[in-house]
């Protein structure tokens, strides 16, 4: 059963620490999205990649957030330094190639708490 | 630019009653429209999608939605609510013709009362 895998599922850290979240997209999917979900803002698109190249990261605070795809099986989202306002659930989603119907396949999320 | 507006952040229905969750979209090009469901502590999963074929779309768990271009709407319905339908529902839009940015609505939490 193909699925998007995210690690860690839960992370508690202190303000100022670096946080790295990882995502393994479904094999063969070439488009990867990072979303952040909070009660106040709902689902926000942070960044997305196609064929490992960033297409849009306009939703990401550039001073502290960075997103990369070192290879086709791994996407990372880093926060350095972390702040309490970064507390949220971060979702990764993947999708098959261009021309498909637009459905996203979501991971179960990484719940981040910054104290 | 594209966007979706979900009317009502919380909806309560009695078990067995009709479920109606509202979504209106805005898009300058023909849209693809989606409904996703999120259960507690889980990611989103697709309920159904409209991709310019039939305007009445049937999804999983007895849900369906109708694309109405004249009303720019894509409301989600289910004839009879079940307790297991309690979840948060998200409407989403993207442009047709390949992957563009997928924009989600703010979500509607559905409560089902026994």
Tab-separated table of N, CA and C in Angstrom, chain B:
chain	number	residue	atom	x	y	z
B	1	UNK	N	-5.401	33.857	-10.546
B	1	UNK	CA	-5.484	33.497	-9.126
B	1	UNK	C	-6.696	32.603	-8.912
B	2	UNK	N	-6.612	31.766	-7.922
B	2	UNK	CA	-7.698	30.850	-7.631
B	2	UNK	C	-7.913	30.816	-6.128
B	3	UNK	N	-9.121	30.559	-5.728
B	3	UNK	CA	-9.432	30.464	-4.302
B	3	UNK	C	-10.723	29.691	-4.114
B	4	UNK	N	-10.921	29.211	-2.913
B	4	UNK	CA	-12.189	28.598	-2.536
B	4	UNK	C	-12.635	29.196	-1.214
B	5	UNK	N	-13.930	29.317	-1.068
B	5	UNK	CA	-14.528	29.808	0.161
B	5	UNK	C	-15.486	28.760	0.682
B	6	UNK	N	-15.261	28.351	1.909
B	6	UNK	CA	-16.161	27.394	2.545
B	6	UNK	C	-17.035	28.148	3.536
B	7	UNK	N	-18.326	28.021	3.369
B	7	UNK	CA	-19.268	28.726	4.229
B	7	UNK	C	-19.571	27.876	5.443
B	8	UNK	N	-19.233	28.408	6.621
B	8	UNK	CA	-19.496	27.681	7.857
B	8	UNK	C	-18.292	26.896	8.292
B	9	UNK	N	-17.686	27.303	9.381
B	9	UNK	CA	-16.527	26.568	9.879
B	9	UNK	C	-16.961	25.344	10.688
B	10	UNK	N	-18.193	25.370	11.179
B	10	UNK	CA	-18.743	24.243	11.928
B	10	UNK	C	-20.171	23.977	11.452
B	11	UNK	N	-20.455	22.717	11.217
B	11	UNK	CA	-21.800	22.298	10.839
B	11	UNK	C	-22.190	21.107	11.708
B	12	UNK	N	-23.381	21.168	12.268
B	12	UNK	CA	-23.893	20.053	13.070
B	12	UNK	C	-25.136	19.484	12.412
B	13	UNK	N	-25.184	18.176	12.329
B	13	UNK	CA	-26.367	17.498	11.791
B	13	UNK	C	-26.690	16.313	12.689
B	14	UNK	N	-27.918	15.898	12.650
B	14	UNK	CA	-28.318	14.697	13.372
B	14	UNK	C	-27.985	13.470	12.541
B	15	UNK	N	-27.723	12.393	13.217
B	15	UNK	CA	-27.476	11.130	12.517
B	15	UNK	C	-28.679	10.805	11.643
B	16	UNK	N	-28.422	10.470	10.380
B	16	UNK	CA	-29.501	10.173	9.446
B	16	UNK	C	-29.982	11.364	8.648
B	17	UNK	N	-29.571	12.565	9.033
B	17	UNK	CA	-29.997	13.771	8.323
B	17	UNK	C	-29.084	14.056	7.141
B	18	UNK	N	-29.564	14.935	6.272
B	18	UNK	CA	-28.783	15.350	5.104
B	18	UNK	C	-27.550	16.153	5.535
B	19	UNK	N	-26.437	15.857	4.888
B	19	UNK	CA	-25.225	16.645	5.076
B	19	UNK	C	-25.056	17.559	3.862
B	20	UNK	N	-24.852	18.838	4.119
B	20	UNK	CA	-24.578	19.802	3.052
B	20	UNK	C	-23.448	20.708	3.505
B	21	UNK	N	-22.325	20.611	2.827
B	21	UNK	CA	-21.187	21.479	3.121
B	21	UNK	C	-20.935	22.323	1.872
B	22	UNK	N	-20.818	23.631	2.083
B	22	UNK	CA	-20.802	24.558	0.953
B	22	UNK	C	-19.391	24.998	0.572
B	23	UNK	N	-19.174	25.100	-0.730
B	23	UNK	CA	-17.896	25.556	-1.246
B	23	UNK	C	-18.150	26.362	-2.511
B	24	UNK	N	-17.607	27.564	-2.543
B	24	UNK	CA	-17.629	28.375	-3.753
B	24	UNK	C	-16.200	28.633	-4.202
B	25	UNK	N	-15.975	28.646	-5.490
B	25	UNK	CA	-14.624	28.782	-5.995
B	25	UNK	C	-14.492	30.033	-6.849
B	26	UNK	N	-13.262	30.429	-7.004
B	26	UNK	CA	-12.920	31.505	-7.926
B	26	UNK	C	-11.693	31.059	-8.705
B	27	UNK	N	-11.805	31.114	-10.037
B	27	UNK	CA	-10.677	30.692	-10.853
B	27	UNK	C	-10.783	31.354	-12.221
B	28	UNK	N	-9.673	31.825	-12.725
B	28	UNK	CA	-9.670	32.505	-14.022
B	28	UNK	C	-9.571	31.522	-15.184
B	29	UNK	N	-9.301	30.264	-14.876
B	29	UNK	CA	-9.222	29.218	-15.891
B	29	UNK	C	-10.078	28.051	-15.421
B	30	UNK	N	-10.415	27.131	-16.330
B	30	UNK	CA	-11.231	25.988	-15.889
B	30	UNK	C	-10.575	25.278	-14.722
B	31	UNK	N	-11.331	25.090	-13.654
B	31	UNK	CA	-10.718	24.534	-12.445
B	31	UNK	C	-10.854	23.020	-12.356
B	32	UNK	N	-9.959	22.435	-11.554
B	32	UNK	CA	-10.190	21.121	-10.984
B	32	UNK	C	-10.575	21.375	-9.519
B	33	UNK	N	-11.584	20.690	-9.051
B	33	UNK	CA	-12.081	20.902	-7.692
B	33	UNK	C	-12.080	19.596	-6.926
B	34	UNK	N	-11.847	19.699	-5.644
B	34	UNK	CA	-11.686	18.518	-4.800
B	34	UNK	C	-12.370	18.741	-3.454
B	35	UNK	N	-12.768	17.638	-2.859
B	35	UNK	CA	-13.118	17.603	-1.449
B	35	UNK	C	-12.218	16.569	-0.782
B	36	UNK	N	-11.597	17.020	0.321
B	36	UNK	CA	-10.784	16.141	1.140
B	36	UNK	C	-11.414	16.047	2.520
B	37	UNK	N	-11.139	14.933	3.212
B	37	UNK	CA	-11.596	14.748	4.578
B	37	UNK	C	-10.380	14.497	5.468
B	38	UNK	N	-10.440	15.061	6.669
B	38	UNK	CA	-9.370	14.856	7.645
B	38	UNK	C	-9.966	14.376	8.952
B	39	UNK	N	-9.582	13.176	9.352
B	39	UNK	CA	-9.961	12.644	10.660
B	39	UNK	C	-8.911	13.079	11.673
B	40	UNK	N	-9.269	13.102	12.948
B	40	UNK	CA	-8.331	13.578	13.977
B	40	UNK	C	-6.980	12.898	13.905
B	41	UNK	N	-5.937	13.713	13.979
B	41	UNK	CA	-4.548	13.232	14.003
B	41	UNK	C	-4.149	12.474	12.739
B	42	UNK	N	-4.810	12.783	11.644
B	42	UNK	CA	-4.453	12.145	10.387
B	42	UNK	C	-4.260	13.200	9.301
B	43	UNK	N	-3.674	12.761	8.197
B	43	UNK	CA	-3.565	13.641	7.037
B	43	UNK	C	-4.878	13.701	6.282
B	44	UNK	N	-4.888	14.504	5.230
B	44	UNK	CA	-6.084	14.631	4.422
B	44	UNK	C	-6.160	13.483	3.427
B	45	UNK	N	-7.382	13.047	3.151
B	45	UNK	CA	-7.563	12.026	2.119
B	45	UNK	C	-8.675	12.463	1.181
B	46	UNK	N	-8.521	12.075	-0.067
B	46	UNK	CA	-9.451	12.527	-1.091
B	46	UNK	C	-10.804	11.855	-0.937
B	47	UNK	N	-11.860	12.677	-0.963
B	47	UNK	CA	-13.229	12.176	-0.991
B	47	UNK	C	-13.723	12.035	-2.432
B	48	UNK	N	-13.523	13.104	-3.193
B	48	UNK	CA	-13.963	13.106	-4.582
B	48	UNK	C	-13.304	14.269	-5.323
B	49	UNK	N	-13.402	14.206	-6.663
B	49	UNK	CA	-12.783	15.254	-7.475
B	49	UNK	C	-13.588	15.515	-8.745
B	50	UNK	N	-13.553	16.758	-9.173
B	50	UNK	CA	-14.147	17.165	-10.436
B	50	UNK	C	-13.019	17.598	-11.368
B	51	UNK	N	-12.982	16.961	-12.549
B	51	UNK	CA	-11.918	17.298	-13.495
B	51	UNK	C	-12.498	17.493	-14.886
B	52	UNK	N	-13.629	18.150	-14.966
B	52	UNK	CA	-14.272	18.589	-16.199
B	52	UNK	C	-14.990	17.476	-16.962
B	53	UNK	N	-15.232	16.370	-16.331
B	53	UNK	CA	-16.048	15.327	-16.951
B	53	UNK	C	-17.493	15.541	-16.469
B	54	UNK	N	-18.097	14.570	-15.854
B	54	UNK	CA	-19.459	14.715	-15.363
B	54	UNK	C	-19.526	15.770	-14.271
B	55	UNK	N	-20.581	16.563	-14.276
B	55	UNK	CA	-20.696	17.629	-13.272
B	55	UNK	C	-21.137	17.102	-11.917
B	56	UNK	N	-21.787	15.950	-11.886
B	56	UNK	CA	-22.150	15.317	-10.613
B	56	UNK	C	-21.110	14.240	-10.339
B	57	UNK	N	-20.401	14.425	-9.255
B	57	UNK	CA	-19.284	13.542	-8.945
B	57	UNK	C	-19.604	12.734	-7.701
B	58	UNK	N	-19.404	11.443	-7.793
B	58	UNK	CA	-19.625	10.581	-6.624
B	58	UNK	C	-18.285	10.197	-6.032
B	59	UNK	N	-18.243	10.189	-4.702
B	59	UNK	CA	-17.005	9.861	-4.027
B	59	UNK	C	-17.168	8.684	-3.090
B	60	UNK	N	-16.243	8.601	-2.169
B	60	UNK	CA	-16.287	7.495	-1.214
B	60	UNK	C	-17.270	7.796	-0.095
B	61	UNK	N	-17.662	6.756	0.620
B	61	UNK	CA	-18.513	6.872	1.807
B	61	UNK	C	-19.874	7.530	1.529
B	62	UNK	N	-20.369	7.442	0.304
B	62	UNK	CA	-21.695	7.950	-0.007
B	62	UNK	C	-21.779	9.446	-0.279
B	63	UNK	N	-20.650	10.129	-0.322
B	63	UNK	CA	-20.635	11.561	-0.599
B	63	UNK	C	-20.697	11.831	-2.103
B	64	UNK	N	-21.262	12.969	-2.443
B	64	UNK	CA	-21.237	13.425	-3.823
B	64	UNK	C	-21.211	14.946	-3.848
B	65	UNK	N	-20.812	15.490	-4.992
B	65	UNK	CA	-20.753	16.942	-5.145
B	65	UNK	C	-21.122	17.284	-6.578
B	66	UNK	N	-21.719	18.447	-6.745
B	66	UNK	CA	-22.129	18.875	-8.065
B	66	UNK	C	-21.416	20.170	-8.437
B	67	UNK	N	-20.762	20.165	-9.588
B	67	UNK	CA	-20.109	21.358	-10.108
B	67	UNK	C	-21.152	22.208	-10.833
B	68	UNK	N	-21.319	23.443	-10.354
B	68	UNK	CA	-22.262	24.368	-10.987
B	68	UNK	C	-21.489	25.614	-11.402
B	69	UNK	N	-21.201	25.685	-12.692
B	69	UNK	CA	-20.394	26.790	-13.180
B	69	UNK	C	-21.115	28.128	-13.000
B	70	UNK	N	-22.425	28.117	-13.244
B	70	UNK	CA	-23.184	29.366	-13.160
B	70	UNK	C	-23.185	29.944	-11.752
B	71	UNK	N	-23.043	29.066	-10.768
B	71	UNK	CA	-23.047	29.515	-9.374
B	71	UNK	C	-21.640	29.487	-8.776
B	72	UNK	N	-20.665	29.088	-9.549
B	72	UNK	CA	-19.271	28.875	-9.081
B	72	UNK	C	-19.260	28.119	-7.762
B	73	UNK	N	-20.030	27.022	-7.747
B	73	UNK	CA	-20.145	26.253	-6.505
B	73	UNK	C	-19.767	24.797	-6.721
B	74	UNK	N	-19.407	24.163	-5.622
B	74	UNK	CA	-19.055	22.737	-5.631
B	74	UNK	C	-19.403	22.198	-4.239
B	75	UNK	N	-20.681	22.189	-3.936
B	75	UNK	CA	-21.151	21.787	-2.598
B	75	UNK	C	-21.102	20.273	-2.427
B	76	UNK	N	-20.782	19.862	-1.215
B	76	UNK	CA	-20.664	18.438	-0.871
B	76	UNK	C	-21.933	17.991	-0.150
B	77	UNK	N	-22.489	16.858	-0.554
B	77	UNK	CA	-23.703	16.369	0.092
B	77	UNK	C	-23.596	14.883	0.383
B	78	UNK	N	-24.395	14.483	1.366
B	78	UNK	CA	-24.597	13.069	1.668
B	78	UNK	C	-26.014	12.939	2.199
B	79	UNK	N	-26.811	12.025	1.657
B	79	UNK	CA	-28.225	11.965	2.028
B	79	UNK	C	-28.471	11.679	3.507
B	80	UNK	N	-27.611	10.848	4.104
B	80	UNK	CA	-27.874	10.409	5.467
B	80	UNK	C	-26.561	10.350	6.235
B	81	UNK	N	-26.428	11.209	7.236
B	81	UNK	CA	-25.182	11.287	7.997
B	81	UNK	C	-25.006	10.090	8.913
B	82	UNK	N	-23.764	9.674	9.015
B	82	UNK	CA	-23.399	8.590	9.926
B	82	UNK	C	-22.413	9.136	10.939
B	83	UNK	N	-22.397	8.538	12.094
B	83	UNK	CA	-21.494	9.014	13.156
B	83	UNK	C	-20.048	9.063	12.667
B	84	UNK	N	-19.689	8.122	11.818
B	84	UNK	CA	-18.306	8.049	11.340
B	84	UNK	C	-17.957	9.184	10.361
B	85	UNK	N	-18.951	9.984	9.964
B	85	UNK	CA	-18.684	11.110	9.072
B	85	UNK	C	-18.130	12.326	9.816
B	86	UNK	N	-18.149	12.278	11.128
B	86	UNK	CA	-17.625	13.406	11.907
B	86	UNK	C	-16.145	13.570	11.616
B	87	UNK	N	-15.786	14.725	11.077
B	87	UNK	CA	-14.418	14.992	10.626
B	87	UNK	C	-14.374	16.439	10.148
B	88	UNK	N	-13.212	16.828	9.644
B	88	UNK	CA	-13.103	18.143	9.016
B	88	UNK	C	-12.986	17.941	7.509
B	89	UNK	N	-13.693	18.785	6.776
B	89	UNK	CA	-13.776	18.648	5.327
B	89	UNK	C	-13.206	19.908	4.668
B	90	UNK	N	-12.376	19.675	3.665
B	90	UNK	CA	-11.709	20.768	2.973
B	90	UNK	C	-12.045	20.726	1.493
B	91	UNK	N	-12.434	21.874	0.975
B	91	UNK	CA	-12.595	22.061	-0.447
B	91	UNK	C	-11.272	22.596	-1.000
B	92	UNK	N	-10.913	22.205	-2.222
B	92	UNK	CA	-9.645	22.647	-2.796
B	92	UNK	C	-9.800	22.860	-4.291
B	93	UNK	N	-8.949	23.729	-4.833
B	93	UNK	CA	-9.003	24.047	-6.254
B	93	UNK	C	-7.592	24.096	-6.825
B	94	UNK	N	-7.472	23.647	-8.058
B	94	UNK	CA	-6.246	23.853	-8.809
B	94	UNK	C	-6.629	24.091	-10.246
B	95	UNK	N	-5.689	24.561	-11.032
B	95	UNK	CA	-5.972	24.825	-12.434
B	95	UNK	C	-5.876	23.529	-13.218
B	96	UNK	N	-6.699	23.400	-14.225
B	96	UNK	CA	-6.629	22.237	-15.086
B	96	UNK	C	-5.355	22.315	-15.923
B	97	UNK	N	-4.971	21.195	-16.485
B	97	UNK	CA	-3.809	21.206	-17.364
B	97	UNK	C	-2.505	20.930	-16.663
B	98	UNK	N	-2.539	20.116	-15.647
B	98	UNK	CA	-1.293	19.768	-14.985
B	98	UNK	C	-1.168	20.425	-13.627
B	99	UNK	N	-0.154	20.064	-12.914
B	99	UNK	CA	-0.043	20.500	-11.526
B	99	UNK	C	0.330	21.957	-11.397
B	100	UNK	N	-0.572	22.669	-10.777
B	100	UNK	CA	-0.297	24.019	-10.364
B	100	UNK	C	-0.472	24.040	-8.850
B	101	UNK	N	-0.423	25.216	-8.289
B	101	UNK	CA	-0.615	25.321	-6.849
B	101	UNK	C	-2.019	24.850	-6.488
B	102	UNK	N	-2.130	24.024	-5.457
B	102	UNK	CA	-3.420	23.568	-4.970
B	102	UNK	C	-3.782	24.430	-3.770
B	103	UNK	N	-4.923	25.084	-3.848
B	103	UNK	CA	-5.346	26.003	-2.796
B	103	UNK	C	-6.517	25.391	-2.033
B	104	UNK	N	-6.392	25.360	-0.727
B	104	UNK	CA	-7.420	24.778	0.133
B	104	UNK	C	-8.280	25.855	0.780
B	105	UNK	N	-9.519	25.493	1.043
B	105	UNK	CA	-10.377	26.329	1.860
B	105	UNK	C	-10.019	26.193	3.329
B	106	UNK	N	-10.729	26.918	4.163
B	106	UNK	CA	-10.413	26.958	5.589
B	106	UNK	C	-10.985	25.787	6.359
B	107	UNK	N	-11.755	24.960	5.709
B	107	UNK	CA	-12.252	23.752	6.347
B	107	UNK	C	-13.593	23.939	7.048
B	108	UNK	N	-14.352	22.864	7.087
B	108	UNK	CA	-15.628	22.825	7.817
B	108	UNK	C	-15.628	21.587	8.701
B	109	UNK	N	-15.785	21.805	9.985
B	109	UNK	CA	-15.862	20.671	10.920
B	109	UNK	C	-17.300	20.196	10.989
B	110	UNK	N	-17.485	18.937	10.701
B	110	UNK	CA	-18.816	18.330	10.736
B	110	UNK	C	-18.988	17.559	12.034
B	111	UNK	N	-20.014	17.928	12.771
B	111	UNK	CA	-20.387	17.199	13.982
B	111	UNK	C	-21.669	16.431	13.682
B	112	UNK	N	-21.698	15.160	14.047
B	112	UNK	CA	-22.894	14.344	13.861
B	112	UNK	C	-23.445	14.005	15.238
B	113	UNK	N	-24.688	14.400	15.450
B	113	UNK	CA	-25.323	14.229	16.763
B	113	UNK	C	-26.164	12.960	16.767
B	114	UNK	N	-25.962	12.111	17.769
B	114	UNK	CA	-26.715	10.843	17.790
B	114	UNK	C	-28.217	11.073	17.959
